Coordinates of C-alpha atoms (C1' of nucleotides) in Angstrom, one line a residue:
Chain A
M5 CA 12.8 -4.4 -20.9
S6 CA 14.7 -3.4 -17.8
S7 CA 13.1 -0.8 -15.7
K8 CA 14.9 2.5 -15.0
R9 CA 15.2 1.3 -11.3
T10 CA 17.3 -1.8 -11.9
A11 CA 19.4 -0.3 -14.5
T12 CA 21.1 -3.4 -15.9
T13 CA 22.5 -1.5 -18.8
G14 CA 25.9 0.3 -18.9
S15 CA 29.5 -0.9 -18.9
A16 CA 31.2 -2.6 -16.1
H17 CA 33.1 0.4 -15.1
V18 CA 29.9 2.6 -14.9
R19 CA 28.2 -0.1 -12.7
E20 CA 31.1 -0.1 -10.4
R21 CA 31.1 3.6 -9.9
R22 CA 27.4 3.5 -9.4
Q23 CA 27.8 0.8 -6.6
Q24 CA 30.4 2.9 -4.9
R25 CA 28.1 5.9 -5.0
Q26 CA 25.4 3.8 -3.4
R27 CA 27.8 2.8 -0.6
D28 CA 28.7 6.5 0.0
I29 CA 25.1 7.3 0.3
L30 CA 24.4 4.5 2.7
H31 CA 27.4 5.5 4.7
A32 CA 26.3 9.1 4.9
A33 CA 22.8 8.1 5.7
L34 CA 23.8 5.7 8.4
R35 CA 25.8 8.3 10.1
A36 CA 23.0 10.8 10.1
F37 CA 20.4 8.3 11.1
R38 CA 22.4 7.2 14.0
E39 CA 22.9 10.7 15.2
N40 CA 19.5 12.3 14.7
G41 CA 17.3 9.4 14.0
Y42 CA 15.6 8.4 10.8
H43 CA 12.7 10.9 10.8
A44 CA 14.7 13.8 11.9
T45 CA 17.1 13.3 9.1
T46 CA 16.2 14.9 5.8
L47 CA 17.3 14.0 2.4
D48 CA 19.1 17.3 2.2
D49 CA 21.1 16.3 5.3
I50 CA 22.3 13.1 3.5
A51 CA 22.9 14.8 0.2
G52 CA 24.7 17.6 1.9
H53 CA 27.3 15.4 3.4
L54 CA 28.1 14.2 -0.2
G55 CA 28.2 17.7 -1.6
V56 CA 25.2 17.2 -3.8
R57 CA 21.5 18.1 -4.0
K58 CA 18.8 15.7 -2.5
T59 CA 17.4 14.9 -5.9
A60 CA 20.5 13.2 -6.9
L61 CA 19.8 10.5 -4.5
Y62 CA 16.7 9.4 -6.5
H63 CA 19.0 8.0 -9.2
Y64 CA 20.3 5.4 -6.6
F65 CA 17.3 4.8 -4.4
P66 CA 13.5 4.9 -5.1
D67 CA 12.7 6.8 -2.0
K68 CA 14.0 7.5 1.6
E69 CA 12.7 4.4 3.2
A70 CA 14.7 2.3 0.7
I71 CA 17.8 3.7 2.1
L72 CA 16.9 2.8 5.6
Y73 CA 16.0 -0.6 4.3
E74 CA 19.3 -1.1 2.7
C75 CA 21.1 0.0 5.9
H76 CA 19.2 -2.6 7.7
R77 CA 19.9 -5.3 5.2
E78 CA 23.6 -4.5 5.0
S79 CA 24.1 -4.6 8.8
L80 CA 22.0 -7.7 9.4
N81 CA 23.8 -9.7 6.6
E82 CA 27.1 -8.7 8.2
I83 CA 26.0 -9.7 11.7
R84 CA 24.6 -13.1 10.6
R85 CA 27.8 -13.7 8.8
V86 CA 29.6 -13.2 12.1
M87 CA 27.3 -15.7 13.7
K88 CA 28.1 -18.2 11.1
E89 CA 31.8 -17.7 11.4
A90 CA 31.5 -18.0 15.1
M91 CA 30.1 -21.6 14.8
K92 CA 33.5 -22.7 13.5
L93 CA 35.0 -22.2 16.9
E94 CA 35.2 -24.8 19.5
T95 CA 33.8 -23.8 22.9
A96 CA 30.7 -21.6 23.7
T97 CA 33.0 -19.1 25.4
E98 CA 35.1 -18.7 22.3
R99 CA 32.1 -18.4 20.1
L100 CA 30.3 -15.9 22.2
G101 CA 33.4 -13.8 22.7
Y102 CA 33.9 -13.8 19.0
V103 CA 30.3 -12.7 18.4
I104 CA 30.5 -10.0 20.9
R105 CA 33.7 -8.5 19.6
E106 CA 32.6 -8.7 16.1
H107 CA 29.1 -7.2 16.9
V108 CA 30.8 -4.3 18.6
R109 CA 33.0 -3.8 15.5
V110 CA 30.0 -3.7 13.3
I111 CA 28.3 -1.2 15.5
T112 CA 31.3 1.1 15.7
G113 CA 32.4 0.6 12.1
N114 CA 31.6 3.2 9.5
L115 CA 30.5 1.3 6.5
D116 CA 28.2 -1.2 8.3
G117 CA 26.2 0.3 10.9
S118 CA 24.1 -0.1 14.0
P119 CA 21.8 -2.9 12.9
L120 CA 19.4 -3.4 15.7
A121 CA 19.9 0.2 16.9
L122 CA 18.0 1.6 14.0
E123 CA 14.4 2.3 13.9
V124 CA 12.5 -0.5 12.6
P125 CA 8.9 0.9 12.8
A126 CA 9.8 3.4 10.2
L127 CA 9.7 0.7 7.5
S128 CA 6.7 -0.5 5.5
T129 CA 4.9 -3.4 6.8
E130 CA 6.5 -6.1 4.5
R131 CA 10.0 -4.8 4.9
Q132 CA 9.5 -4.5 8.6
A133 CA 8.4 -8.2 8.7
E134 CA 11.6 -9.2 6.8
I135 CA 14.0 -7.3 8.9
I136 CA 12.4 -8.4 12.2
A137 CA 12.5 -12.1 11.0
T138 CA 16.1 -11.8 10.2
R139 CA 16.8 -10.2 13.5
D140 CA 14.9 -12.7 15.4
R141 CA 16.8 -15.5 13.8
Y142 CA 20.1 -13.8 14.9
E143 CA 18.7 -13.5 18.4
R144 CA 17.6 -17.1 18.5
D145 CA 21.0 -18.2 17.5
L146 CA 22.5 -16.2 20.2
R147 CA 20.2 -17.7 22.8
K148 CA 21.1 -21.1 21.6
L149 CA 24.7 -20.3 21.9
I150 CA 24.2 -19.4 25.5
E151 CA 22.3 -22.5 26.3
Q152 CA 25.1 -24.6 24.9
G153 CA 27.4 -22.9 27.2
V154 CA 25.2 -23.6 30.1
K155 CA 24.9 -27.3 29.1
S156 CA 28.6 -27.7 28.7
G157 CA 29.2 -26.1 32.1
E158 CA 31.0 -23.2 30.9
F159 CA 28.4 -20.7 32.0
R160 CA 26.2 -20.8 35.1
E161 CA 22.5 -21.5 34.8
V162 CA 20.9 -18.4 33.4
D163 CA 17.7 -17.6 31.5
S164 CA 19.1 -17.4 27.9
K165 CA 16.4 -15.0 26.9
I166 CA 17.4 -12.4 29.5
A167 CA 21.1 -13.0 29.1
A168 CA 20.7 -12.5 25.3
F169 CA 18.9 -9.2 25.9
V170 CA 21.5 -8.0 28.3
I171 CA 24.2 -8.7 25.8
L172 CA 22.3 -7.1 22.8
G173 CA 21.2 -4.1 24.9
A174 CA 24.7 -3.4 26.0
I175 CA 26.1 -3.6 22.6
N176 CA 23.5 -1.8 20.6
W177 CA 23.4 0.9 23.2
I178 CA 27.0 1.8 22.1
A179 CA 25.4 3.4 19.0
R180 CA 23.9 6.0 21.3
W181 CA 27.1 7.2 22.8
Y182 CA 30.0 6.1 20.7
R183 CA 31.8 8.7 18.8
P184 CA 34.7 7.9 16.6
E185 CA 36.6 10.9 17.9
G186 CA 36.0 9.8 21.5
A187 CA 38.5 8.5 24.0
L188 CA 37.1 5.0 23.9
H189 CA 38.4 3.1 20.8
A190 CA 36.6 0.5 18.8
R191 CA 39.1 -2.3 19.1
E192 CA 39.6 -2.2 22.8
L193 CA 35.9 -1.7 23.2
G194 CA 35.1 -5.0 21.7
T195 CA 37.4 -7.0 23.9
E196 CA 36.4 -5.1 27.0
F197 CA 32.7 -5.7 26.3
A198 CA 33.4 -9.3 25.7
D199 CA 35.3 -9.7 29.0
H200 CA 32.6 -7.9 30.9
L201 CA 29.6 -9.8 29.4
L202 CA 31.3 -13.2 29.5
G203 CA 32.0 -12.3 33.2
G204 CA 28.3 -12.1 33.8
L205 CA 27.9 -15.6 32.6
A206 CA 30.9 -17.3 34.2
C207 CA 30.4 -19.9 37.0
R208 CA 31.2 -18.7 40.4
Chain B
M5 CA -1.1 39.4 36.0
S6 CA -0.6 35.7 35.7
S7 CA 0.0 34.4 32.1
K8 CA -2.4 32.0 30.4
R9 CA 0.3 29.3 30.5
T10 CA 1.0 29.1 34.2
A11 CA -2.6 29.4 35.1
T12 CA -2.1 30.0 38.8
T13 CA -5.8 30.9 39.2
G14 CA -8.7 28.4 39.9
S15 CA -9.8 26.4 42.9
A16 CA -7.9 23.6 44.4
H17 CA -10.2 21.1 42.9
V18 CA -9.8 22.4 39.5
R19 CA -6.1 22.5 39.6
E20 CA -6.1 18.9 40.8
R21 CA -8.1 17.7 37.8
R22 CA -5.7 19.7 35.5
Q23 CA -2.8 17.9 36.9
Q24 CA -4.4 14.6 36.5
R25 CA -5.1 15.4 32.9
Q26 CA -1.5 16.4 32.3
R27 CA -0.4 13.1 33.7
D28 CA -2.8 11.3 31.4
I29 CA -1.3 13.1 28.5
L30 CA 2.2 12.4 29.5
H31 CA 1.3 8.8 30.0
A32 CA -0.3 8.4 26.5
A33 CA 2.7 10.4 24.9
L34 CA 5.3 8.2 26.6
R35 CA 3.7 5.1 25.4
A36 CA 3.5 6.4 21.8
F37 CA 7.0 7.8 21.9
R38 CA 8.4 4.5 23.1
E39 CA 6.7 2.5 20.4
N40 CA 7.1 4.8 17.4
G41 CA 9.7 7.4 18.3
Y42 CA 9.1 11.1 19.0
H43 CA 9.0 12.3 15.3
A44 CA 6.7 9.5 14.0
T45 CA 4.2 10.3 16.8
T46 CA 1.7 12.8 15.8
L47 CA -0.3 15.0 18.3
D48 CA -3.4 13.3 16.9
D49 CA -1.9 9.9 18.0
I50 CA -1.5 11.1 21.5
A51 CA -5.0 12.9 21.6
G52 CA -6.6 9.8 20.0
H53 CA -5.6 7.7 22.9
L54 CA -7.4 10.0 25.2
G55 CA -10.5 10.3 23.0
V56 CA -9.9 13.8 22.3
R57 CA -8.8 16.2 19.5
K58 CA -5.1 17.2 19.3
T59 CA -6.0 20.9 19.9
A60 CA -7.2 20.1 23.4
L61 CA -3.5 19.3 24.3
Y62 CA -2.5 22.9 23.9
H63 CA -4.4 23.8 27.1
Y64 CA -1.9 21.7 29.0
F65 CA 1.3 22.1 27.1
P66 CA 2.5 24.9 25.0
D67 CA 3.8 22.7 22.2
K68 CA 4.8 19.2 21.4
E69 CA 8.4 19.5 22.5
A70 CA 7.3 20.5 25.9
I71 CA 5.6 17.1 26.3
L72 CA 8.8 15.3 25.4
Y73 CA 10.6 17.6 27.8
E74 CA 8.3 16.7 30.7
C75 CA 8.7 13.1 29.9
H76 CA 12.3 13.5 30.3
R77 CA 12.2 15.4 33.5
E78 CA 9.7 13.1 35.1
S79 CA 11.9 10.0 34.4
L80 CA 15.1 11.7 35.3
N81 CA 13.8 13.0 38.6
E82 CA 12.6 9.5 39.4
I83 CA 15.8 7.9 38.6
R84 CA 18.0 10.4 40.5
R85 CA 15.7 9.9 43.5
V86 CA 16.5 6.2 43.2
M87 CA 20.2 7.0 43.3
K88 CA 19.8 9.0 46.4
E89 CA 17.8 6.3 48.1
A90 CA 20.5 3.7 47.1
M91 CA 23.2 5.6 49.0
K92 CA 21.5 4.8 52.3
L93 CA 22.4 1.1 51.8
E94 CA 25.7 -0.3 53.1
T95 CA 27.6 -2.2 50.6
A96 CA 28.3 -1.3 46.9
T97 CA 26.7 -4.7 45.9
E98 CA 23.5 -3.8 47.8
R99 CA 23.5 -0.2 46.3
L100 CA 24.1 -1.3 42.8
G101 CA 21.6 -4.0 43.0
Y102 CA 18.9 -1.6 44.3
V103 CA 19.7 1.0 41.5
I104 CA 19.4 -1.7 38.8
R105 CA 16.2 -3.1 40.1
E106 CA 14.6 0.3 40.4
H107 CA 15.8 1.5 37.1
V108 CA 14.2 -1.5 35.4
R109 CA 11.0 -0.7 37.3
V110 CA 11.1 2.8 36.0
I111 CA 11.7 1.7 32.5
T112 CA 8.9 -0.9 32.5
G113 CA 6.5 1.2 34.6
N114 CA 3.7 3.0 32.8
L115 CA 3.7 6.5 34.3
D116 CA 7.4 7.1 34.5
G117 CA 9.0 6.1 31.3
S118 CA 12.2 5.2 29.6
P119 CA 14.4 8.1 30.5
L120 CA 17.6 7.7 28.7
A121 CA 15.8 5.7 26.0
L122 CA 14.0 8.7 24.7
E123 CA 15.3 10.8 21.9
V124 CA 17.2 13.6 23.4
P125 CA 18.3 15.4 20.1
A126 CA 14.6 16.4 19.4
L127 CA 14.7 18.9 22.2
S128 CA 15.7 22.5 21.8
T129 CA 19.4 23.3 22.6
E130 CA 18.8 24.7 26.1
R131 CA 16.5 21.9 27.1
Q132 CA 18.8 19.4 25.7
A133 CA 21.7 20.8 27.7
E134 CA 19.7 20.5 30.9
I135 CA 18.6 17.0 30.3
I136 CA 22.0 15.8 29.3
A137 CA 23.5 17.6 32.4
T138 CA 21.1 15.7 34.7
R139 CA 21.7 12.4 32.9
D140 CA 25.5 12.8 33.0
R141 CA 25.2 13.4 36.8
Y142 CA 23.3 10.1 37.1
E143 CA 25.9 8.4 35.1
R144 CA 28.7 9.8 36.9
D145 CA 27.1 8.6 40.3
L146 CA 26.7 5.3 38.7
R147 CA 30.5 5.1 37.8
K148 CA 31.5 6.2 41.2
L149 CA 29.3 3.5 42.8
I150 CA 31.1 0.9 40.7
E151 CA 34.5 2.3 41.6
Q152 CA 33.6 2.1 45.3
G153 CA 32.8 -1.6 44.8
V154 CA 36.2 -2.1 43.1
K155 CA 38.0 -0.4 46.0
S156 CA 36.3 -2.3 48.7
G157 CA 37.1 -5.5 46.8
E158 CA 33.5 -6.5 46.1
F159 CA 33.9 -6.0 42.4
R160 CA 36.8 -7.1 40.2
E161 CA 38.9 -4.4 38.6
V162 CA 37.0 -3.0 35.8
D163 CA 36.9 0.2 33.8
S164 CA 34.0 1.8 35.5
K165 CA 33.1 3.8 32.3
I166 CA 32.6 0.7 30.3
A167 CA 30.9 -1.2 33.1
A168 CA 28.4 1.7 33.5
F169 CA 27.7 1.7 29.9
V170 CA 27.0 -2.0 29.8
I171 CA 24.6 -1.7 32.7
L172 CA 22.8 1.4 31.3
G173 CA 22.7 -0.2 27.8
A174 CA 21.2 -3.4 29.1
I175 CA 18.5 -1.7 31.0
N176 CA 17.5 1.1 28.7
W177 CA 17.4 -1.4 25.8
I178 CA 14.5 -3.0 27.6
A179 CA 12.3 -0.1 26.4
R180 CA 12.8 -1.4 22.8
W181 CA 11.4 -5.0 23.4
Y182 CA 9.4 -4.9 26.6
R183 CA 5.7 -5.2 26.3
P184 CA 3.4 -5.2 29.4
E185 CA 1.5 -8.1 27.9
G186 CA 4.5 -10.2 27.3
A187 CA 5.8 -13.3 29.0
L188 CA 8.5 -11.5 31.0
H189 CA 7.2 -9.5 33.9
A190 CA 8.6 -6.4 35.4
R191 CA 9.3 -7.5 38.9
E192 CA 11.3 -10.6 38.0
L193 CA 13.0 -8.7 35.3
G194 CA 14.6 -6.3 37.8
T195 CA 16.0 -9.0 40.0
E196 CA 17.2 -11.1 37.0
F197 CA 19.0 -8.1 35.6
A198 CA 20.5 -7.2 38.8
D199 CA 21.7 -10.8 39.2
H200 CA 23.1 -11.0 35.7
L201 CA 24.8 -7.5 35.8
L202 CA 26.2 -7.9 39.3
G203 CA 27.6 -11.3 38.2
G204 CA 29.6 -9.5 35.5
L205 CA 31.3 -7.5 38.1
A206 CA 31.9 -10.2 40.8
C207 CA 35.4 -11.4 41.6
R208 CA 36.2 -14.6 40.1
Chain C
dA23 C1' -31.8 29.6 35.6
dC24 C1' -27.5 32.3 35.0
dC25 C1' -22.8 33.6 34.8
dC26 C1' -18.0 32.6 35.1
dT27 C1' -14.2 29.7 34.5
dG28 C1' -12.1 26.0 32.4
dT29 C1' -12.1 22.9 28.5
dT30 C1' -12.8 21.2 23.9
dT31 C1' -13.6 21.9 19.1
dG32 C1' -13.3 22.8 13.9
dA33 C1' -11.5 25.5 10.5
dA34 C1' -7.6 27.3 8.7
dC35 C1' -2.8 28.6 8.0
dG36 C1' 2.1 27.8 7.0
dG37 C1' 6.2 25.5 6.7
dG38 C1' 8.9 21.6 6.0
dC39 C1' 10.1 17.8 3.4
dG40 C1' 9.6 13.8 0.2
dT41 C1' 8.8 13.3 -4.4
dT42 C1' 8.4 14.2 -9.6
dC43 C1' 10.1 15.6 -13.9
dA44 C1' 12.1 18.0 -17.7
dA45 C1' 16.2 20.2 -18.7
dA46 C1' 21.3 21.2 -17.9
dA47 C1' 25.8 19.4 -16.9
dT48 C1' 29.0 15.8 -16.9
dT49 C1' 31.3 11.6 -18.2
dC50 C1' 32.0 7.9 -21.3
dT51 C1' 32.7 5.9 -26.1
dA52 C1' 34.2 5.8 -30.7
Chain D
dT28 C1' 35.4 16.3 -31.1
dA29 C1' 30.5 14.4 -31.9
dG30 C1' 27.1 11.9 -30.0
dA31 C1' 25.2 9.0 -26.4
dA32 C1' 24.5 7.5 -21.7
dT33 C1' 24.7 8.8 -17.1
dT34 C1' 24.5 11.9 -13.3
dT35 C1' 22.9 16.2 -11.2
dT36 C1' 20.2 20.1 -10.9
dG37 C1' 16.3 23.6 -9.9
dA38 C1' 11.7 24.5 -9.9
dA39 C1' 7.4 23.0 -8.5
dC40 C1' 3.8 20.2 -6.4
dG41 C1' 1.3 18.2 -2.7
dC42 C1' 0.8 16.2 1.6
dC43 C1' 1.4 16.0 6.4
dC44 C1' 1.5 17.9 10.8
dG45 C1' 2.3 21.4 14.3
dT46 C1' 0.2 25.5 15.5
dT47 C1' -3.2 29.5 16.1
dC48 C1' -7.6 31.3 17.2
dA49 C1' -12.2 32.4 17.7
dA50 C1' -16.3 30.1 18.8
dA51 C1' -19.0 26.3 21.1
dC52 C1' -19.5 23.6 25.1
dA53 C1' -19.6 21.9 30.1
dG54 C1' -20.4 22.2 34.7
dG55 C1' -20.2 23.9 39.4
dG56 C1' -21.2 27.9 42.6
dT57 C1' -24.7 31.3 43.8

DNA sequence: ACCCTGTTTGAACGGGCGTTCAAAATTCTA
DNA sequence: TAGAATTTTGAACGCCCGTTCAAACAGGGT
């Protein structure tokens, strides 16, 4: 009694291909969302990038909002994984540097996208609440990380709230101007941003 | 032979009231755009905030896009005025501090809005070109300002392009989380951001 | 009180776009 | 190659929203 939506039936190979197709769709959608915004992006736009009609998308996602939702989930999961990984490092400086570099990587990466840069209000109320809750957890972790650095004497005394907003803003804003074909490349960007933003916290 | 649109006719008092009404509309639109984005905002939304039907708006603006366009123009003019004003100051540190504080003020202010934070791609091609050109001029000025600071020895050696993006991103991102009713107030925000972002440039 | 100008309204139109669905095309399985 | 499962398609529906327009309304000057 599985619904059409979940589609638990089918062989392993088929399921695998289906997942790959879903990833393709998310990828195309993410790119379009980032460039034109959610509302300005039509399903035809997304489907067109895949050489397919928009109705084909409905075999993989129930509606347009679900695509945006998955983009958010994907990105947020990645970014929270980064935060967890960072905690294995020793000093606050190392941890924050790692988070910044990886966050930049996620933003500029193709598959995962611009997590906080996407339009949240377009989601339904419940989904919005979930995404915001996850995002807030990440932001809280980031603030804590900064406060640790202040306590340990690595950073100067700053308002962790503002410091976190500065860092998040600088990074998320990348989604607005970054183009893969551009002069600035992703890898260097991460270290440069880390340098710069850590510099703003260093003791003088 | 004046067109309906320009409406050069009418007494001084009438013209004044009209301009005030236009400002009211821009104000309401700006708030709605910032909260929900351009495409998700309907003319009914904007008109509703003014206790009026959407058709009334057409007496002041030819179409929806024109409202967004005016929002952009208003904000960009303000921000470029700030840059000009900053040039009267002596050191690069003073200048940059002034620009940051004032840019934050413009972003958090009610009347003027979030200039670079608004959705540019929604504009028609020609208007888009104009807005982007003006914005680029501002960004170039900002980069030059940073380079001056590097040359004078006030700032450490940084890539002015990246430094400018960090600053712009941090500030423009404010539009995404700032709420006038919130705990963080506009005036302090400006100085805190200036402290923080200048700290990122200071020699160590 | 009356007109003239400026302002607002309600009704209606038209297009765009998300969505549905049955049928065609493609791919897998045996 | 036959049949079954999966994927894609084209046509059509319906809603939302920007836009138009003629008509109603307001209000200030004479």
